[in-house]
Amino acid sequence: MKDKISMRQAGIIILFVIFSNKILLLPGLMYDYIKADALFAVFMLFLIEFLAVPIFLKLKSTFPELSLKEILSKYLTKVGADLIYIIAAVFMIFKALLTFSIVYVYFKEQIYQSEVIWFAFITFIPIVNHAVLSGIKPTARTMEIFLGAILIGFIFCLSVSVFTHISMPYFFVSEAKDVFFSLYKYAFTFGDFLFIFLIIDRLDYQKKEEKRIYFYTLLGMILVLVLFYLFYGKYQLTAFMHNNALADLLVFSVQFNAIGRLDIVAMLTIMILSLFQLELFCYGFCECFSGLIPKLNKKYAIIVFDILFLLLYYVFIGKYEIMVNSTVTWLPVLGVVLGYAFPILCFVITLLQRRKNEKTD
């Protein structure tokens, strides 16, 4: 029997993926393009993502026991389903690469002050591999345990920044076309709801518990929006120079009398969050791999992930700047396909199946 996760655990997973790639580099990256109007763009991107929640729940209630691969194969044929799974696998591994690249640079600057890439690989790869081998249920339970610490750390960073100088950000300074184009330009940093679709058959669906998923989704989005607002209010014209938004909120608040440095809170919060996010992206890749080649078990999928991750990091990416540049050039195509078009496809499939059921009745 497949390991099932509860509705609450699904909501927590969504909360964690909402934070991915949005709390460090993204605020400064978006500010460099559309200034503080990035807050409006993020709101619109979140609105699009939020619409994926009812679509997911409808898809689950319509096909309560089927996997995503089985659902897609039923309407798109096996070839169509395989194509989507290939695109999703590419999406997941580049999500993992982006997350690792951003967090690695952050910790290298804050702690090590030197190149320690192999130490980073040796540290996170065994943990990620073990989590994927253990299954989604143990991972979700562990995330439940750390949820309180993550939220306390995140809210603490936001709260401390309020005690420093905060001004109203300057809004409506960018052209409308640039704000709307940013919905495409930064699409890859969103679209993380794909993961919950990939494990749709692992969810122990309870209709009365749907509110839990909505709660954690809204909580994550609100916290990210507050982060953007405080970050832009704190730095105003220099926001583009800061690549670690959550940590940089504490730059002028690192010492409180005898308490000592407070940036350790941001470091621990980012470290734990990043490990879980890498686990989820690796798990998502392995789900796609297993869906494409069912005869090979999860161990083979993990080996393929590790090899591809290392090869892509050294051969394709090489430098942090190349990964960041790819995020806003060709990777947005993946974000649009899987973040915008894929939920619409699932919605259409749900409508077709319900119409079919009505005719049968």
Coordinates of C-alpha atoms in Angstrom, one line a residue:
M1 CA 0.0 0.0 0.0
K2 CA 1.3 3.4 -0.9
D3 CA 2.3 5.7 1.9
K4 CA -0.5 8.2 2.4
I5 CA -0.2 11.7 3.7
S6 CA -2.9 13.7 5.5
M7 CA -4.5 16.9 4.2
R8 CA -2.6 18.8 6.9
Q9 CA 0.7 17.3 5.7
A10 CA -0.2 18.2 2.1
G11 CA -0.8 21.8 3.3
I12 CA 2.5 22.0 5.0
I13 CA 4.3 20.7 1.9
I14 CA 2.6 23.4 -0.1
L15 CA 3.7 26.0 2.5
F16 CA 7.4 24.8 2.2
V17 CA 7.4 24.9 -1.6
I18 CA 5.8 28.4 -1.6
F19 CA 8.9 29.6 0.3
S20 CA 11.3 28.0 -2.3
N21 CA 13.4 30.5 -4.4
K22 CA 11.3 33.5 -3.1
I23 CA 12.8 34.5 0.2
L24 CA 16.5 35.1 -0.7
L25 CA 17.4 36.2 -4.2
L26 CA 14.0 36.9 -5.8
P27 CA 13.0 40.2 -4.0
G28 CA 16.3 41.9 -5.1
L29 CA 16.2 40.3 -8.5
M30 CA 12.6 41.6 -9.2
Y31 CA 13.4 45.0 -7.7
D32 CA 16.2 45.4 -10.2
Y33 CA 13.6 45.0 -13.0
I34 CA 10.4 46.7 -11.8
K35 CA 11.4 48.3 -8.5
A36 CA 8.9 47.9 -5.6
D37 CA 6.1 47.3 -8.1
A38 CA 7.4 43.7 -7.9
L39 CA 5.0 43.4 -4.9
F40 CA 2.1 43.6 -7.4
A41 CA 3.6 41.1 -9.7
V42 CA 4.2 38.6 -6.9
F43 CA 0.6 39.1 -5.8
M44 CA -0.6 38.3 -9.3
L45 CA 1.7 35.3 -9.5
F46 CA 0.4 34.0 -6.2
L47 CA -3.2 34.5 -7.4
I48 CA -2.5 32.3 -10.4
E49 CA -0.9 29.7 -8.1
F50 CA -3.8 29.9 -5.6
L51 CA -6.2 28.9 -8.4
A52 CA -4.3 25.6 -8.7
V53 CA -5.5 24.6 -5.3
P54 CA -9.2 24.1 -6.1
I55 CA -8.2 22.5 -9.4
F56 CA -6.0 20.0 -7.6
L57 CA -8.7 19.2 -5.0
K58 CA -11.3 18.8 -7.8
L59 CA -8.9 16.5 -9.7
K60 CA -8.3 14.4 -6.6
S61 CA -12.0 14.1 -5.8
T62 CA -12.8 13.1 -9.4
F63 CA -10.0 10.5 -9.6
P64 CA -9.6 9.5 -5.9
E65 CA -7.3 6.5 -6.4
L66 CA -5.5 7.2 -9.7
S67 CA -2.0 8.6 -10.0
L68 CA -1.2 11.6 -12.1
K69 CA 0.4 9.4 -14.7
E70 CA -2.8 7.3 -15.0
I71 CA -5.0 10.4 -15.2
L72 CA -2.9 12.0 -17.9
S73 CA -2.6 8.7 -19.9
K74 CA -6.4 8.3 -19.8
Y75 CA -6.9 11.6 -21.7
L76 CA -3.6 12.3 -23.4
T77 CA -2.4 8.8 -24.2
K78 CA 0.8 7.4 -22.8
V79 CA 2.9 9.4 -25.1
G80 CA 1.3 12.7 -24.0
A81 CA 1.7 11.7 -20.3
D82 CA 5.3 10.8 -20.8
L83 CA 6.0 14.1 -22.5
I84 CA 4.6 16.0 -19.5
Y85 CA 6.6 13.8 -17.1
I86 CA 9.8 14.5 -19.0
I87 CA 9.1 18.3 -18.8
A88 CA 8.3 18.0 -15.1
A89 CA 11.5 16.0 -14.4
V90 CA 13.6 18.8 -16.1
F91 CA 11.6 21.4 -14.1
M92 CA 12.3 19.6 -10.8
I93 CA 16.0 19.1 -11.2
F94 CA 16.5 22.8 -12.3
K95 CA 14.4 23.8 -9.2
A96 CA 16.8 21.8 -7.1
L97 CA 19.8 23.4 -8.9
L98 CA 18.4 26.9 -8.4
T99 CA 17.7 26.3 -4.7
F100 CA 21.1 24.8 -4.1
S101 CA 22.9 27.6 -6.0
I102 CA 21.3 30.4 -4.1
V103 CA 21.6 28.9 -0.7
Y104 CA 25.2 27.7 -1.3
V105 CA 26.3 31.3 -2.2
Y106 CA 24.5 32.6 0.9
F107 CA 26.2 30.2 3.3
K108 CA 29.6 30.6 1.6
E109 CA 29.4 34.4 2.1
Q110 CA 28.0 34.2 5.6
I111 CA 30.0 31.4 7.2
Y112 CA 32.8 29.9 5.2
Q113 CA 34.1 32.8 3.1
S114 CA 35.7 30.3 0.7
E115 CA 34.8 27.7 -1.9
V116 CA 33.5 24.6 -0.1
I117 CA 31.3 23.1 -2.8
W118 CA 32.3 19.5 -2.2
F119 CA 31.6 19.9 1.5
A120 CA 28.2 21.2 0.6
F121 CA 27.5 18.2 -1.7
I122 CA 28.7 15.7 0.9
T123 CA 26.5 17.4 3.5
F124 CA 23.1 17.6 1.6
I125 CA 23.1 14.7 -0.9
P126 CA 23.0 11.8 1.7
I127 CA 20.2 13.6 3.6
V128 CA 18.2 14.2 0.5
N129 CA 18.7 10.7 -0.8
H130 CA 17.7 9.1 2.5
A131 CA 14.5 11.2 2.7
V132 CA 13.5 10.2 -0.8
L133 CA 14.2 6.5 -0.1
S134 CA 12.2 6.7 3.1
G135 CA 9.1 8.0 1.2
I136 CA 6.9 11.0 1.3
K137 CA 5.1 10.1 4.5
P138 CA 8.2 10.2 6.8
T139 CA 9.3 13.3 5.1
A140 CA 5.9 15.0 5.6
R141 CA 6.0 13.9 9.3
T142 CA 9.4 15.4 9.8
M143 CA 8.2 18.6 8.2
E144 CA 5.3 18.7 10.6
I145 CA 7.9 18.5 13.5
F146 CA 9.9 21.4 12.1
L147 CA 6.9 23.5 11.1
G148 CA 6.8 25.5 14.3
A149 CA 10.5 26.3 14.3
I150 CA 10.4 27.4 10.7
L151 CA 7.4 29.7 11.2
I152 CA 8.9 31.1 14.4
G153 CA 12.2 31.8 12.7
F154 CA 10.5 33.3 9.7
I155 CA 8.2 35.6 11.6
F156 CA 11.0 36.5 14.0
C157 CA 13.1 37.8 11.1
L158 CA 10.1 39.8 9.9
S159 CA 9.3 41.2 13.3
V160 CA 12.8 42.3 14.2
S161 CA 13.1 44.3 11.0
V162 CA 10.1 46.4 12.2
F163 CA 12.3 47.9 14.9
T164 CA 14.7 49.4 12.3
H165 CA 13.9 52.2 9.9
I166 CA 11.0 51.2 7.6
S167 CA 9.5 53.5 5.0
M168 CA 6.7 53.1 2.5
P169 CA 8.1 51.6 -0.7
Y170 CA 7.8 53.7 -3.8
F171 CA 5.0 52.1 -5.9
F172 CA 3.8 52.8 -9.5
V173 CA 7.2 53.7 -10.8
S174 CA 7.4 50.9 -13.5
E175 CA 5.5 50.6 -16.7
A176 CA 2.5 48.3 -16.7
K177 CA 3.9 46.3 -19.6
D178 CA 7.0 45.5 -17.5
V179 CA 5.0 44.5 -14.5
F180 CA 2.9 42.1 -16.6
F181 CA 6.0 40.8 -18.5
S182 CA 7.5 39.9 -15.1
L183 CA 4.7 37.3 -14.8
Y184 CA 6.5 35.5 -17.5
K185 CA 10.1 36.5 -16.7
Y186 CA 9.9 35.1 -13.1
A187 CA 7.5 32.3 -13.8
F188 CA 10.2 29.6 -13.1
T189 CA 10.6 30.8 -9.5
F190 CA 6.9 30.0 -9.0
G191 CA 4.9 26.9 -10.3
D192 CA 5.9 24.8 -7.2
F193 CA 2.4 23.5 -6.9
L194 CA 3.3 20.9 -9.5
F195 CA 4.8 18.8 -6.7
I196 CA 1.5 18.2 -5.0
F197 CA 0.0 17.1 -8.3
L198 CA 2.8 14.6 -8.8
I199 CA 1.9 12.9 -5.5
I200 CA -1.9 13.2 -5.9
D201 CA -2.4 9.4 -5.3
R202 CA -0.5 9.7 -2.0
L203 CA -3.0 12.0 -0.5
D204 CA -5.6 10.7 2.0
Y205 CA -8.3 13.0 0.7
Q206 CA -10.9 14.2 3.2
K207 CA -13.3 16.9 1.9
K208 CA -13.9 18.3 5.3
E209 CA -10.2 18.9 5.7
E210 CA -9.8 21.0 2.5
K211 CA -9.6 24.1 4.6
R212 CA -6.3 23.0 6.0
I213 CA -4.7 23.1 2.5
Y214 CA -6.2 26.6 1.9
F215 CA -5.0 27.8 5.3
Y216 CA -1.3 26.8 4.7
T217 CA -1.4 28.1 1.2
L218 CA -2.6 31.5 2.2
L219 CA -0.3 31.6 5.2
G220 CA 2.8 31.0 3.0
M221 CA 1.7 33.5 0.4
I222 CA 1.0 36.2 3.1
L223 CA 4.3 35.7 4.8
V224 CA 6.2 36.0 1.5
L225 CA 4.3 39.2 0.6
V226 CA 5.0 40.7 4.0
L227 CA 8.7 39.8 3.4
F228 CA 8.7 41.7 0.1
Y229 CA 7.0 44.7 1.6
L230 CA 9.4 45.0 4.6
F231 CA 12.4 44.3 2.4
Y232 CA 11.5 47.1 -0.1
G233 CA 10.5 49.4 2.8
K234 CA 13.8 48.8 4.5
Y235 CA 16.2 49.2 1.6
Q236 CA 14.2 51.5 -0.8
L237 CA 16.7 52.3 -3.7
T238 CA 19.4 49.8 -2.8
A239 CA 17.2 46.6 -2.7
F240 CA 18.7 45.3 -5.9
M241 CA 22.1 45.1 -4.2
H242 CA 20.8 42.5 -1.6
N243 CA 20.6 38.9 -2.6
N244 CA 19.5 37.4 0.7
A245 CA 16.3 39.1 1.6
L246 CA 15.2 37.2 4.7
A247 CA 18.7 37.4 6.2
D248 CA 19.3 41.0 5.1
L249 CA 16.3 42.2 7.1
L250 CA 18.5 41.6 10.1
V251 CA 21.5 43.5 8.8
F252 CA 21.0 46.5 11.0
S253 CA 19.6 44.4 13.9
V254 CA 22.2 41.8 14.4
Q255 CA 22.9 42.7 18.0
F256 CA 20.4 43.3 20.8
N257 CA 22.3 44.1 24.0
A258 CA 23.5 40.9 25.6
I259 CA 21.5 38.6 23.4
G260 CA 24.2 38.6 20.7
R261 CA 23.9 38.1 17.0
L262 CA 20.4 37.5 15.7
D263 CA 21.3 36.5 12.1
I264 CA 21.8 32.9 13.3
V265 CA 18.0 32.7 13.4
A266 CA 17.8 33.5 9.7
M267 CA 20.7 31.0 8.9
L268 CA 19.0 28.1 10.7
T269 CA 15.6 28.9 9.2
I270 CA 17.1 29.0 5.7
M271 CA 19.1 25.9 6.2
I272 CA 16.2 23.7 7.4
L273 CA 13.9 25.1 4.7
S274 CA 16.4 24.5 2.0
L275 CA 17.0 20.9 3.0
F276 CA 13.3 20.1 2.9
Q277 CA 12.9 21.9 -0.4
L278 CA 15.7 19.9 -2.0
E279 CA 14.2 16.7 -0.6
L280 CA 10.8 17.6 -2.3
F281 CA 12.4 18.5 -5.6
C282 CA 14.5 15.4 -5.6
Y283 CA 11.4 13.3 -4.7
G284 CA 9.4 15.0 -7.5
F285 CA 12.2 14.2 -10.0
C286 CA 12.2 10.5 -8.8
E287 CA 8.4 10.4 -9.2
C288 CA 8.7 11.5 -12.8
F289 CA 11.5 9.1 -13.5
S290 CA 9.6 6.2 -12.0
G291 CA 6.5 7.2 -14.0
L292 CA 8.6 7.2 -17.2
I293 CA 10.4 3.9 -16.4
P294 CA 8.3 1.9 -14.0
K295 CA 10.6 -1.1 -14.1
L296 CA 13.4 0.8 -12.4
N297 CA 12.8 1.4 -8.7
K298 CA 13.5 4.6 -6.7
K299 CA 17.1 3.7 -6.0
Y300 CA 17.9 4.0 -9.7
A301 CA 16.0 7.3 -9.9
I302 CA 18.0 8.7 -7.0
I303 CA 21.3 7.7 -8.7
V304 CA 20.2 9.3 -11.9
F305 CA 19.2 12.5 -10.0
D306 CA 22.6 12.7 -8.2
I307 CA 24.6 12.2 -11.4
L308 CA 22.5 14.7 -13.4
F309 CA 22.6 17.2 -10.6
L310 CA 26.4 17.1 -10.4
L311 CA 26.9 17.1 -14.1
L312 CA 24.6 20.0 -14.7
Y313 CA 26.1 22.0 -11.9
Y314 CA 29.6 21.6 -13.2
V315 CA 29.1 21.4 -16.9
F316 CA 26.0 23.5 -17.6
I317 CA 25.8 26.0 -14.8
G318 CA 29.4 26.3 -13.6
K319 CA 28.8 29.8 -12.1
Y320 CA 26.0 31.2 -9.9
E321 CA 25.5 34.0 -12.4
I322 CA 24.7 31.5 -15.2
M323 CA 22.0 29.9 -13.1
V324 CA 20.4 33.2 -12.2
N325 CA 20.5 34.3 -15.8
S326 CA 18.9 31.0 -17.0
T327 CA 16.1 31.6 -14.4
V328 CA 14.9 34.7 -16.2
T329 CA 15.7 33.7 -19.9
W330 CA 14.8 30.2 -21.0
L331 CA 13.6 28.5 -17.7
P332 CA 10.5 30.7 -17.6
V333 CA 9.2 28.6 -20.5
L334 CA 9.1 25.7 -18.1
G335 CA 7.4 27.9 -15.5
V336 CA 4.7 28.9 -17.9
V337 CA 4.0 25.3 -19.1
L338 CA 3.9 23.7 -15.7
G339 CA 2.7 26.7 -13.6
Y340 CA 0.1 28.2 -15.9
A341 CA -0.8 25.7 -18.7
F342 CA -0.7 22.5 -16.7
P343 CA -3.3 23.4 -14.0
I344 CA -5.6 24.5 -16.9
L345 CA -5.1 21.1 -18.5
C346 CA -6.0 19.4 -15.2
F347 CA -9.1 21.6 -15.0
V348 CA -10.2 20.6 -18.5
I349 CA -9.7 16.9 -17.7
T350 CA -11.8 17.2 -14.5
L351 CA -14.6 18.8 -16.5
L352 CA -14.5 16.1 -19.2
Q353 CA -14.6 13.3 -16.6
R354 CA -17.5 14.9 -14.7
R355 CA -19.4 15.3 -17.9
K356 CA -18.7 11.7 -18.7
N357 CA -19.9 10.6 -15.3
E358 CA -23.1 12.6 -15.7
K359 CA -23.9 10.9 -19.0
T360 CA -23.3 7.5 -17.4
D361 CA -25.6 8.3 -14.5

